[in-house]
Amino acid sequence: LSWNKQGIFVAVKAKAPYLKKPTLWGEDNVEFFLTTEGIKDKLFQFVLSSGGRSEDYFQSYNPPRGLDQAWTCAGWQKAVKSDAKGWTAEMFIPFRSMDEAKSPIPGDSWYGNFISNKVGQPTMSLAPTMGSNRNISTYSKLYFCGNCE
């Protein structure tokens, strides 16, 4: 996980074996959940699978708005590479596309969660969400550090 003034970079490496099928949720995938500006009122979700399939979602808690599956993160860049050793996923998520989120400065903190879904195995998560991956009250605090010039 890294960042610059334009957005957040996410990279994941998963070892083989992994499952590739013709559906996003039928194959191994990773999910990245993020709330912006240290406020738990807007939730952004990004999913990328071992087969290169992807989806992004938005949900607002203030004002209340249900899960928007039609939402698209403009400028979201992603890449997947799969081989006999495993698979890697890389994402770039621009701040401006997350409801005009302000670019953080060193010392700021937001909340987020990483989830690894390996078909046929238990889900692994940075923050245990107690049954709902959108339970933002359990998310980990993500700190922005360094000199981002």
PDB file of C-alpha atoms in Angstrom:
ATOM      1  CA  LEU A   1       0.000   0.000   0.000  1.00  0.00           C
ATOM      2  CA  SER A   2       1.432   3.345  -1.068  1.00  0.00           C
ATOM      3  CA  TRP A   3       0.152   6.769  -2.065  1.00  0.00           C
ATOM      4  CA  ASN A   4       0.899  10.064  -3.755  1.00  0.00           C
ATOM      5  CA  LYS A   5      -1.076  13.308  -4.123  1.00  0.00           C
ATOM      6  CA  GLN A   6      -3.224  11.762  -6.863  1.00  0.00           C
ATOM      7  CA  GLY A   7      -4.245   8.471  -5.268  1.00  0.00           C
ATOM      8  CA  ILE A   8      -3.570   5.147  -3.561  1.00  0.00           C
ATOM      9  CA  PHE A   9      -1.558   2.231  -4.942  1.00  0.00           C
ATOM     10  CA  VAL A  10      -2.430  -1.301  -3.839  1.00  0.00           C
ATOM     11  CA  ALA A  11      -0.381  -4.401  -4.680  1.00  0.00           C
ATOM     12  CA  VAL A  12      -1.129  -7.992  -3.674  1.00  0.00           C
ATOM     13  CA  LYS A  13       0.788 -11.197  -4.335  1.00  0.00           C
ATOM     14  CA  ALA A  14      -0.904 -14.585  -3.849  1.00  0.00           C
ATOM     15  CA  LYS A  15       0.780 -17.957  -4.131  1.00  0.00           C
ATOM     16  CA  ALA A  16      -0.435 -20.868  -6.252  1.00  0.00           C
ATOM     17  CA  PRO A  17      -2.632 -22.772  -6.444  1.00  0.00           C
ATOM     18  CA  TYR A  18      -5.382 -20.334  -7.275  1.00  0.00           C
ATOM     19  CA  LEU A  19      -8.722 -20.754  -8.979  1.00  0.00           C
ATOM     20  CA  LYS A  20      -9.692 -19.035 -12.230  1.00  0.00           C
ATOM     21  CA  LYS A  21     -13.284 -19.398 -13.421  1.00  0.00           C
ATOM     22  CA  PRO A  22     -15.532 -17.306 -15.665  1.00  0.00           C
ATOM     23  CA  THR A  23     -16.990 -15.267 -12.770  1.00  0.00           C
ATOM     24  CA  LEU A  24     -15.515 -12.739 -10.363  1.00  0.00           C
ATOM     25  CA  TRP A  25     -16.879 -14.407  -7.223  1.00  0.00           C
ATOM     26  CA  GLY A  26     -16.224 -17.959  -8.538  1.00  0.00           C
ATOM     27  CA  GLU A  27     -12.453 -17.431  -8.538  1.00  0.00           C
ATOM     28  CA  ASP A  28      -9.875 -16.260  -6.019  1.00  0.00           C
ATOM     29  CA  ASN A  29     -10.074 -12.503  -5.469  1.00  0.00           C
ATOM     30  CA  VAL A  30      -9.028  -9.650  -3.224  1.00  0.00           C
ATOM     31  CA  GLU A  31     -11.187  -6.849  -1.906  1.00  0.00           C
ATOM     32  CA  PHE A  32     -10.019  -3.436  -0.724  1.00  0.00           C
ATOM     33  CA  PHE A  33     -12.459  -1.342   1.324  1.00  0.00           C
ATOM     34  CA  LEU A  34     -11.757   2.306   2.094  1.00  0.00           C
ATOM     35  CA  THR A  35     -13.419   5.177   3.922  1.00  0.00           C
ATOM     36  CA  THR A  36     -12.041   8.603   3.055  1.00  0.00           C
ATOM     37  CA  GLU A  37     -10.772  11.507   5.134  1.00  0.00           C
ATOM     38  CA  GLY A  38     -10.886   9.558   8.409  1.00  0.00           C
ATOM     39  CA  ILE A  39     -14.687   9.675   8.423  1.00  0.00           C
ATOM     40  CA  LYS A  40     -16.756   6.508   8.442  1.00  0.00           C
ATOM     41  CA  ASP A  41     -19.649   7.872   6.399  1.00  0.00           C
ATOM     42  CA  LYS A  42     -18.721   6.792   2.846  1.00  0.00           C
ATOM     43  CA  LEU A  43     -17.459   3.367   1.854  1.00  0.00           C
ATOM     44  CA  PHE A  44     -15.660   2.451  -1.358  1.00  0.00           C
ATOM     45  CA  GLN A  45     -15.058  -1.184  -2.340  1.00  0.00           C
ATOM     46  CA  PHE A  46     -12.715  -2.485  -5.041  1.00  0.00           C
ATOM     47  CA  VAL A  47     -12.583  -6.163  -6.075  1.00  0.00           C
ATOM     48  CA  LEU A  48     -10.000  -7.751  -8.378  1.00  0.00           C
ATOM     49  CA  SER A  49      -9.831 -11.464  -9.220  1.00  0.00           C
ATOM     50  CA  SER A  50      -7.147 -13.911 -10.308  1.00  0.00           C
ATOM     51  CA  GLY A  51      -8.722 -13.921 -13.777  1.00  0.00           C
ATOM     52  CA  GLY A  52      -8.559 -10.121 -14.089  1.00  0.00           C
ATOM     53  CA  ARG A  53     -12.244  -9.474 -13.431  1.00  0.00           C
ATOM     54  CA  SER A  54     -13.127  -6.426 -11.363  1.00  0.00           C
ATOM     55  CA  GLU A  55     -15.988  -4.540  -9.743  1.00  0.00           C
ATOM     56  CA  ASP A  56     -16.237  -1.376  -7.674  1.00  0.00           C
ATOM     57  CA  TYR A  57     -19.004  -0.240  -5.347  1.00  0.00           C
ATOM     58  CA  PHE A  58     -19.999   2.778  -3.284  1.00  0.00           C
ATOM     59  CA  GLN A  59     -22.152   3.084  -0.185  1.00  0.00           C
ATOM     60  CA  SER A  60     -23.035   6.188   1.818  1.00  0.00           C
ATOM     61  CA  TYR A  61     -23.974   6.148   5.491  1.00  0.00           C
ATOM     62  CA  ASN A  62     -24.428   9.921   5.780  1.00  0.00           C
ATOM     63  CA  PRO A  63     -26.705  10.636   4.053  1.00  0.00           C
ATOM     64  CA  PRO A  64     -27.906   7.015   4.092  1.00  0.00           C
ATOM     65  CA  ARG A  65     -27.754   5.381   0.664  1.00  0.00           C
ATOM     66  CA  GLY A  66     -27.711   1.663  -0.109  1.00  0.00           C
ATOM     67  CA  LEU A  67     -24.956  -0.155  -1.934  1.00  0.00           C
ATOM     68  CA  ASP A  68     -24.529   1.356  -5.395  1.00  0.00           C
ATOM     69  CA  GLN A  69     -23.376  -1.461  -7.685  1.00  0.00           C
ATOM     70  CA  ALA A  70     -23.607   0.802 -10.746  1.00  0.00           C
ATOM     71  CA  TRP A  71     -21.059   3.283  -9.334  1.00  0.00           C
ATOM     72  CA  THR A  72     -17.823   3.471 -11.296  1.00  0.00           C
ATOM     73  CA  CYS A  73     -14.534   4.823  -9.973  1.00  0.00           C
ATOM     74  CA  ALA A  74     -13.323   6.999 -12.857  1.00  0.00           C
ATOM     75  CA  GLY A  75      -9.606   6.516 -13.415  1.00  0.00           C
ATOM     76  CA  TRP A  76      -9.356   3.274 -11.428  1.00  0.00           C
ATOM     77  CA  GLN A  77      -6.425   1.395 -12.953  1.00  0.00           C
ATOM     78  CA  LYS A  78      -5.836  -2.304 -12.374  1.00  0.00           C
ATOM     79  CA  ALA A  79      -3.635  -5.118 -13.603  1.00  0.00           C
ATOM     80  CA  VAL A  80      -3.481  -8.856 -12.901  1.00  0.00           C
ATOM     81  CA  LYS A  81      -0.764 -11.339 -13.787  1.00  0.00           C
ATOM     82  CA  SER A  82      -1.260 -15.081 -13.269  1.00  0.00           C
ATOM     83  CA  ASP A  83       1.277 -17.856 -13.758  1.00  0.00           C
ATOM     84  CA  ALA A  84       2.272 -21.231 -12.282  1.00  0.00           C
ATOM     85  CA  LYS A  85       3.721 -19.566  -9.156  1.00  0.00           C
ATOM     86  CA  GLY A  86       0.584 -17.583  -8.277  1.00  0.00           C
ATOM     87  CA  TRP A  87      -1.024 -14.295  -9.172  1.00  0.00           C
ATOM     88  CA  THR A  88      -0.511 -10.609  -8.515  1.00  0.00           C
ATOM     89  CA  ALA A  89      -2.992  -7.755  -8.457  1.00  0.00           C
ATOM     90  CA  GLU A  90      -2.169  -4.061  -8.698  1.00  0.00           C
ATOM     91  CA  MET A  91      -4.529  -1.087  -8.420  1.00  0.00           C
ATOM     92  CA  PHE A  92      -4.342   2.674  -8.546  1.00  0.00           C
ATOM     93  CA  ILE A  93      -7.359   4.464  -7.040  1.00  0.00           C
ATOM     94  CA  PRO A  94      -7.535   8.241  -7.666  1.00  0.00           C
ATOM     95  CA  PHE A  95      -8.709  10.367  -4.744  1.00  0.00           C
ATOM     96  CA  ARG A  96     -10.774  12.675  -7.005  1.00  0.00           C
ATOM     97  CA  SER A  97     -12.948   9.726  -8.055  1.00  0.00           C
ATOM     98  CA  MET A  98     -13.903   8.840  -4.491  1.00  0.00           C
ATOM     99  CA  ASP A  99     -16.637  11.450  -4.082  1.00  0.00           C
ATOM    100  CA  GLU A 100     -14.064  14.231  -4.515  1.00  0.00           C
ATOM    101  CA  ALA A 101     -12.056  13.089  -1.480  1.00  0.00           C
ATOM    102  CA  LYS A 102      -9.323  15.481  -0.422  1.00  0.00           C
ATOM    103  CA  SER A 103      -5.785  14.276  -0.962  1.00  0.00           C
ATOM    104  CA  PRO A 104      -4.412  13.348   2.468  1.00  0.00           C
ATOM    105  CA  ILE A 105      -1.255  14.834   3.938  1.00  0.00           C
ATOM    106  CA  PRO A 106       1.334  12.963   6.007  1.00  0.00           C
ATOM    107  CA  GLY A 107      -0.158  12.239   9.420  1.00  0.00           C
ATOM    108  CA  ASP A 108      -3.741  11.853   8.184  1.00  0.00           C
ATOM    109  CA  SER A 109      -5.551   8.564   8.743  1.00  0.00           C
ATOM    110  CA  TRP A 110      -8.427   6.860   6.979  1.00  0.00           C
ATOM    111  CA  TYR A 111     -10.046   3.487   7.644  1.00  0.00           C
ATOM    112  CA  GLY A 112      -9.855   0.413   5.468  1.00  0.00           C
ATOM    113  CA  ASN A 113      -9.814  -3.339   5.139  1.00  0.00           C
ATOM    114  CA  PHE A 114      -8.177  -5.936   2.902  1.00  0.00           C
ATOM    115  CA  ILE A 115      -9.913  -9.243   2.295  1.00  0.00           C
ATOM    116  CA  SER A 116      -8.548 -12.304   0.506  1.00  0.00           C
ATOM    117  CA  ASN A 117     -11.138 -14.721  -0.826  1.00  0.00           C
ATOM    118  CA  LYS A 118      -9.614 -18.064  -1.817  1.00  0.00           C
ATOM    119  CA  VAL A 119     -12.272 -20.394  -3.217  1.00  0.00           C
ATOM    120  CA  GLY A 120     -12.908 -23.333  -0.908  1.00  0.00           C
ATOM    121  CA  GLN A 121     -10.917 -21.853   2.001  1.00  0.00           C
ATOM    122  CA  PRO A 122     -11.701 -19.481   4.866  1.00  0.00           C
ATOM    123  CA  THR A 123     -11.628 -15.778   4.048  1.00  0.00           C
ATOM    124  CA  MET A 124      -8.641 -13.820   5.382  1.00  0.00           C
ATOM    125  CA  SER A 125      -9.091 -10.231   6.500  1.00  0.00           C
ATOM    126  CA  LEU A 126      -6.923  -7.438   7.896  1.00  0.00           C
ATOM    127  CA  ALA A 127      -9.778  -6.461  10.207  1.00  0.00           C
ATOM    128  CA  PRO A 128     -12.281  -9.083  11.399  1.00  0.00           C
ATOM    129  CA  THR A 129     -15.687  -7.773  10.351  1.00  0.00           C
ATOM    130  CA  MET A 130     -17.871 -10.156  12.369  1.00  0.00           C
ATOM    131  CA  GLY A 131     -19.944 -11.438   9.455  1.00  0.00           C
ATOM    132  CA  SER A 132     -20.292  -8.372   7.218  1.00  0.00           C
ATOM    133  CA  ASN A 133     -17.401  -7.059   5.115  1.00  0.00           C
ATOM    134  CA  ARG A 134     -19.079  -3.641   5.219  1.00  0.00           C
ATOM    135  CA  ASN A 135     -18.936  -3.408   9.019  1.00  0.00           C
ATOM    136  CA  ILE A 136     -16.765  -0.288   8.973  1.00  0.00           C
ATOM    137  CA  SER A 137     -16.760   0.020  12.769  1.00  0.00           C
ATOM    138  CA  THR A 138     -14.182  -2.801  12.807  1.00  0.00           C
ATOM    139  CA  TYR A 139     -11.886  -1.451  10.045  1.00  0.00           C
ATOM    140  CA  SER A 140      -8.207  -0.818  10.629  1.00  0.00           C
ATOM    141  CA  LYS A 141      -6.824   2.688  10.715  1.00  0.00           C
ATOM    142  CA  LEU A 142      -4.591   3.407   7.721  1.00  0.00           C
ATOM    143  CA  TYR A 143      -1.972   6.114   8.302  1.00  0.00           C
ATOM    144  CA  PHE A 144      -0.526   8.272   5.544  1.00  0.00           C
ATOM    145  CA  CYS A 145       3.129   8.858   6.290  1.00  0.00           C
ATOM    146  CA  GLY A 146       6.169  10.069   4.424  1.00  0.00           C
ATOM    147  CA  ASN A 147       6.990  13.100   2.360  1.00  0.00           C
ATOM    148  CA  CYS A 148       4.392  13.185  -0.421  1.00  0.00           C
ATOM    149  CA  GLU A 149       5.597  16.046  -2.615  1.00  0.00           C
TER     150      GLU A 149
END
